[in-house]
Short mmCIF file of C-alpha atoms in Angstrom, two decimals:
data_model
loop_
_atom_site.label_atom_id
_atom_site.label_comp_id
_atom_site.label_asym_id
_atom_site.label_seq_id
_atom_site.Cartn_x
_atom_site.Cartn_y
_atom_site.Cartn_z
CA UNK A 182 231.90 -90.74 76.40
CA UNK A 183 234.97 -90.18 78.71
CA UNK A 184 237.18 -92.67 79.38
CA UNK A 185 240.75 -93.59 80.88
CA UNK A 186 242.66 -96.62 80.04
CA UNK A 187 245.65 -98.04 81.90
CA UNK A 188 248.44 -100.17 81.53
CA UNK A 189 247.44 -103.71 82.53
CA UNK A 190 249.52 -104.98 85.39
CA UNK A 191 250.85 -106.52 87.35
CA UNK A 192 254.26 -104.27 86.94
CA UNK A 193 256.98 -106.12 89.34
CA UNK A 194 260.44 -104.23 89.99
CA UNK A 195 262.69 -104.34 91.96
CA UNK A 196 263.91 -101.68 94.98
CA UNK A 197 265.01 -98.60 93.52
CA UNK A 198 263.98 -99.40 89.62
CA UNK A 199 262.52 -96.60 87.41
CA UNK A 200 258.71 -97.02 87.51
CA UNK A 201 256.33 -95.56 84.80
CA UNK A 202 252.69 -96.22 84.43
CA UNK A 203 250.89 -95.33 81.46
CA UNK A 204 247.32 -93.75 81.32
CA UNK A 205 246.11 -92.27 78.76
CA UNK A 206 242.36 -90.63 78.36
CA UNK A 207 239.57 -89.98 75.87
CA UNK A 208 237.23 -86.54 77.30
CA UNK A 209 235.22 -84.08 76.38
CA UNK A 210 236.71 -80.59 77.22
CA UNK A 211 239.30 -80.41 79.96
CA UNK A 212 238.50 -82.37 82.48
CA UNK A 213 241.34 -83.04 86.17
CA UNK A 214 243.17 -85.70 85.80
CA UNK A 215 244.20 -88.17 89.19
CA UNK A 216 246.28 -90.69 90.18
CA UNK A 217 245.09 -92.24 93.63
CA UNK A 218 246.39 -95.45 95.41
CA UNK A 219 245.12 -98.26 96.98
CA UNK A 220 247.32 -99.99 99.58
CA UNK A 221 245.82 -104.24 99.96
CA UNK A 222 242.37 -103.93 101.69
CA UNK A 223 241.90 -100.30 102.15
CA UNK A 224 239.75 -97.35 100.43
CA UNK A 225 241.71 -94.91 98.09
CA UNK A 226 244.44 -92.20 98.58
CA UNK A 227 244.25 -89.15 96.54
CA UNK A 228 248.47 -89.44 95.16
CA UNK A 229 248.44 -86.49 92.53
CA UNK A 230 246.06 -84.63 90.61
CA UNK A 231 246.47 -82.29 87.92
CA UNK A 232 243.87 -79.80 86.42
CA UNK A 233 244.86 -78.57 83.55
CA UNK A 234 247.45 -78.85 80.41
CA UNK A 235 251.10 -79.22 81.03
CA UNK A 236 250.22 -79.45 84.92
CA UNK A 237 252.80 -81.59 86.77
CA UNK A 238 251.16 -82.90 89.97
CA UNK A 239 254.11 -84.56 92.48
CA UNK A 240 253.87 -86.32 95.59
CA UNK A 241 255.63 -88.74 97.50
CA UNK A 242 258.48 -88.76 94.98
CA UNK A 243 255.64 -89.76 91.99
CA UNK A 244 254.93 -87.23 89.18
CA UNK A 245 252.56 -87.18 86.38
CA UNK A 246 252.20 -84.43 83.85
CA UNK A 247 248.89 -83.47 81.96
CA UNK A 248 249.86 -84.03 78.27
CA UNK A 249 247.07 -82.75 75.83
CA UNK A 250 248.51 -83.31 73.08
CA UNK A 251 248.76 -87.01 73.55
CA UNK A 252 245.56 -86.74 75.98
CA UNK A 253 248.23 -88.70 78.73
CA UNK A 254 249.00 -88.13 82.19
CA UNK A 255 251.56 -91.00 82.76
CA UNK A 256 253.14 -91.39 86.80
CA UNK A 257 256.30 -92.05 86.85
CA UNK A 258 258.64 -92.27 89.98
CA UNK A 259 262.46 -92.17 89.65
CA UNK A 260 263.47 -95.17 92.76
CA UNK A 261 260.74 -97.50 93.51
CA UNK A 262 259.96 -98.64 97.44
CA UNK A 263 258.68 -101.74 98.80
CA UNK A 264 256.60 -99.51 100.40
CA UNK A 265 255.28 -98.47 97.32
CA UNK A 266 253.70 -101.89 95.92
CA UNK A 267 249.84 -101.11 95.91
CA UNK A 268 247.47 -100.50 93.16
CA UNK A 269 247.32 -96.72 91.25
CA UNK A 270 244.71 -95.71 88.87
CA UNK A 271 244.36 -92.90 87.15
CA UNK A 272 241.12 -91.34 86.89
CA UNK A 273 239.61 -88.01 85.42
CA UNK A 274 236.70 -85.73 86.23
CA UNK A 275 233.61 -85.45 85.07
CA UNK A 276 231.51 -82.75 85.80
CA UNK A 277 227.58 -82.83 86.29
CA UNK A 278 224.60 -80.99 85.86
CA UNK A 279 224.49 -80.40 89.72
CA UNK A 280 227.82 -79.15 89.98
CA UNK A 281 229.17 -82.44 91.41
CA UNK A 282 232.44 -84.43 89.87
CA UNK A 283 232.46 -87.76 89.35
CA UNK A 284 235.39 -89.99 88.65
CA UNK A 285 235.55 -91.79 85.66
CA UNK A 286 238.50 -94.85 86.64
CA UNK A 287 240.69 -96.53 84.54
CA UNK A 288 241.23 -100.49 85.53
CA UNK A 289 244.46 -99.82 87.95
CA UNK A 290 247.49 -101.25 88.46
CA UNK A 291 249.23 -103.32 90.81
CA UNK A 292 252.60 -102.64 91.26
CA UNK A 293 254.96 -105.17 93.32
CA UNK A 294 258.38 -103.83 94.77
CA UNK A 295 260.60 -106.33 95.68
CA UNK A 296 263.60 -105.79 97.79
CA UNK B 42 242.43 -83.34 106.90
CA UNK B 43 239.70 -84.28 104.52
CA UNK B 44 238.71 -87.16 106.64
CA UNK B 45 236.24 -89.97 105.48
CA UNK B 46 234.90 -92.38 107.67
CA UNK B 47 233.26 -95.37 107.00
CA UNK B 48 231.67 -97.98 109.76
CA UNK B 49 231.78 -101.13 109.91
CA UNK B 50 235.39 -102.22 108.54
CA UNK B 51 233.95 -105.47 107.43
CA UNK B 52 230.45 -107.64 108.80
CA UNK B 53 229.45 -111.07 108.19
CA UNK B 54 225.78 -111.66 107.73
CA UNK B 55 223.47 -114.22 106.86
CA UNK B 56 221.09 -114.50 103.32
CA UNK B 57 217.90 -112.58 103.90
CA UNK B 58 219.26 -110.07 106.31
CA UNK B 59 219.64 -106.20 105.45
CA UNK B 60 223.04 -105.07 106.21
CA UNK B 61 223.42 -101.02 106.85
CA UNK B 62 226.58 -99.13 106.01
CA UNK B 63 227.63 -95.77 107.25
CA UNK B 64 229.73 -92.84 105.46
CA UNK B 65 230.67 -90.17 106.93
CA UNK B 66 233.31 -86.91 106.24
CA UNK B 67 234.73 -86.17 109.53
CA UNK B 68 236.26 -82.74 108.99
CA UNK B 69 234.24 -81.37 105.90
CA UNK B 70 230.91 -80.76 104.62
CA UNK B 71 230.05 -82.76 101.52
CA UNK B 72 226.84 -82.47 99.51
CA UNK B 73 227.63 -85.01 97.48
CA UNK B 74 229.04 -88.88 97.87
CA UNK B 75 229.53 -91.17 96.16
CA UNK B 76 228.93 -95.00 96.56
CA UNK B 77 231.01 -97.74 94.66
CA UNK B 78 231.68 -101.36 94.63
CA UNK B 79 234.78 -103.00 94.04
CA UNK B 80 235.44 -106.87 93.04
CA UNK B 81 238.73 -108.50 93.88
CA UNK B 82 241.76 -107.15 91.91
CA UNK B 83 239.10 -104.98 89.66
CA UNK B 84 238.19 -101.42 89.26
CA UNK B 85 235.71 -99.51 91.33
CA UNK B 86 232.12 -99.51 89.87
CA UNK B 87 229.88 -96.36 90.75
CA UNK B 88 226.59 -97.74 91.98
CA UNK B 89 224.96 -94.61 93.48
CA UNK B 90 225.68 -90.66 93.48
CA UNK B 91 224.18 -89.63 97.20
CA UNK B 92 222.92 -85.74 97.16
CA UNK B 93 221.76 -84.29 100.26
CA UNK B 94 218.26 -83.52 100.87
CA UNK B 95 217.21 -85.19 97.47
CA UNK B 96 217.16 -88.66 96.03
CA UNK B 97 220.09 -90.86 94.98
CA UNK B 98 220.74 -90.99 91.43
CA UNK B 99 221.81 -94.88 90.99
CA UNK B 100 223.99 -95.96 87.87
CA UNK B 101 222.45 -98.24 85.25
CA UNK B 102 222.02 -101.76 86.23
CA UNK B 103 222.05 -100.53 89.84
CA UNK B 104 219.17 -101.65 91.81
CA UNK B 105 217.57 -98.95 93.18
CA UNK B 106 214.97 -101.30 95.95
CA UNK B 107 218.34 -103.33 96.81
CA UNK B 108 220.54 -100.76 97.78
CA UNK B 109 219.31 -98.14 99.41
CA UNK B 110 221.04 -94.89 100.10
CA UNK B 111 219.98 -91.86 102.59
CA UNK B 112 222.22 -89.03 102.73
CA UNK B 113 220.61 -87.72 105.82
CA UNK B 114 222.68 -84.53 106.75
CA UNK B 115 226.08 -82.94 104.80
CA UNK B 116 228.45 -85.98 107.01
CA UNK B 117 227.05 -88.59 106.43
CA UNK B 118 225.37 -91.24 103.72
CA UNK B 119 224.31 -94.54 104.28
CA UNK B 120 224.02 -97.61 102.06
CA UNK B 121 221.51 -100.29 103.44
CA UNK B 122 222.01 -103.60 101.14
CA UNK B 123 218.51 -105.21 101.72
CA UNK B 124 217.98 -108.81 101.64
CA UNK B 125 221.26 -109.58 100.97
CA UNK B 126 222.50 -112.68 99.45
CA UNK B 127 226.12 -114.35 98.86
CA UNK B 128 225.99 -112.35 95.11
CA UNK B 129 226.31 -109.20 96.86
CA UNK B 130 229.89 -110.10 99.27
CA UNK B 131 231.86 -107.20 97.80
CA UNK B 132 234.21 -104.52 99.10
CA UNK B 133 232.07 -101.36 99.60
CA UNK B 134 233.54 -97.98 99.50
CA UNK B 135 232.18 -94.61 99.60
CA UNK B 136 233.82 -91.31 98.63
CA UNK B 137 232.64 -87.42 99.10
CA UNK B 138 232.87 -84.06 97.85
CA UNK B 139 233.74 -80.82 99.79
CA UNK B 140 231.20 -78.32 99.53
CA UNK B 141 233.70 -75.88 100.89
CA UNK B 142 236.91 -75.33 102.27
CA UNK B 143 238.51 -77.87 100.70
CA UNK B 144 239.03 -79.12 96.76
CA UNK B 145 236.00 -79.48 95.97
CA UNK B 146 236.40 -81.32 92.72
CA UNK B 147 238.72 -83.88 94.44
CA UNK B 148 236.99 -87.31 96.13
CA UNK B 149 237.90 -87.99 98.94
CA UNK B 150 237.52 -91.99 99.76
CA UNK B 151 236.44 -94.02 102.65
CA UNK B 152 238.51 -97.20 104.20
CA UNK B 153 236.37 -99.07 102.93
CA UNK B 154 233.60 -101.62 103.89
CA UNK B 155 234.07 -105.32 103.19
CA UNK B 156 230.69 -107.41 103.47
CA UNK B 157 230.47 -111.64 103.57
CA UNK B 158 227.20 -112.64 102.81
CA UNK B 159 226.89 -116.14 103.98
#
C-alpha cells in the first residue's frame, strides 16, 4: 500500500541555519504530495503541496519538489525562524472509490529554532 | 478562506459521560471529512471518513458504537465519543474536502479538539 516515511526528529538549529527535511514515499500511480504544519496545540496548516512530477510547491520561504525518480518530495528552507519551530509532515493523496482523497501521513517532525 | 471550525477547543468530562464534538467548514461546502486522532508528539490516525447523507466509513480497529459520527448537512460533521473513559483523552481533529470552489483534493484541518476524560 501507499506510504510516506519521514525523517525522525527532533531537528534543532539555530536562527538562520539551512533546514532540510527528508520524506520520501512508496504509491501507486501519481498521487499529490503535501507538506502541512502543526504549530504546539493546534490542528494542521496546509504549507505546500505539489501534484505532479518535478512540481516545486513554495510557501513561506519553504520549498519542496516532487522527485519521481527517487519517489521524494524533501522541504527545505534556506534561513530558519524561531517562528518556524513546529512539527511538518509530509503526506500524499490517496484517492477513493467515491471520489474523496485521503491523506496518507508520514510520522512528522519537530523542528526547534533557536535564536 | 477555506475555513474549518471545530467546537469545543478542549472539555473535561467525567467516565461514563458521552462527549459531542462539532466540525464545521465555514466558507466551503465539503461532502466529505475526515475524523482523526492524534497522541502526544505522534502522527494523526484516521478513525472515520464522514460522507454526507450516507454512513461513516470507520478505519480498522475503529469502533464504530464508540464513536459516532453524523455528517448532517455539507458544513458540518460531528463526532459523539460515547461512554467515554480516561483511554479515550486524545487530541481530536477533523479535516474536510471542498466539493467546489476550492482544491478539492486538498484537506483542509480543524483547530483541533482536545478531550480529558477524568
Amino acid at each position: 500500500g501507499n506510504s510516506v516515511t519521514q525523517m525522525e526528529g527532533p531537528v534543532t538549529l539555530s536562527e538562520e541555519a539551512f533546514l532540510t527535511i527528508n520524506c520520501t514515499y512508496t504509491a501507486t500511480g501519481y498521487p499529490s504530495l503535501f507538506w502541512y504544519v502543526q504549530y504546539p496545540g493546534e490542528g494542521l496548516q496546509l504549507l505546500l503541496k505539489a501534484t505532479k512530477a518535478d512540481d516545486k510547491g513554495s510557501n513561506k520561504g519553504f520549498e519542496a519538489t516532487y522527485r519521481k525518480e527517487t519517489t521524494s518530495f524533501h522541504l527545505e528552507k534556506g534561513s530558519v525562524q524561531v517562528s518556524d519551530s513546529a512539527v511538518y509532515f509530509c503526506a500524499l493523496s490517496d484517492q477513493r472509490r467515491n471520489s474523496s482523497y485521503k491523506l496518507i501521513f508520514g510520522s512528522g517532525t519537530r523542528l526547534l529554532v533557536r535564536p | 478562506g477555506a475555513v474549518v471550525s471545530q467546537h469545543p477547543s478542549r472539555v473535561i468530562c467525567k467516565s461514563g459521560t458521552s462527549v459531542k464534538i462539532e466540525c464545521r467548514s465555514l466558507d466551503f461546502q465539503a461532502t466529505t471529512m475526515f475524523w482523526y486522532r492524534q497522541f502526544p508528539k505522534q502522527s494523526l490516525m484516521l478513525m472515520a471518513t464522514s460522507n454526507e447523507g450516507s454512513k461513516a466509513t470507520y478505519e480498522q480497529g475503529v469502533e464504530k458504537d464508540k464513536f459516532l459520527i453524523n455528517h448532517a448537512s455539507l458544513t458540518l460533521s460531528t463526532l459523539t465519543v460515547t461512554s467515554a473513559h480516561p483511554e479515550d483523552s486524545s487530541f481530536y481533529i477533523c479535516s474536510a474536502n471542498p466539493q467546489s470552489g476550492w482544491d478539492q483534493e486538498t484537506q483542509y484541518f480543524g483547530p483541533g479538539t482536545r478531550l480529558l476524560v477524568l
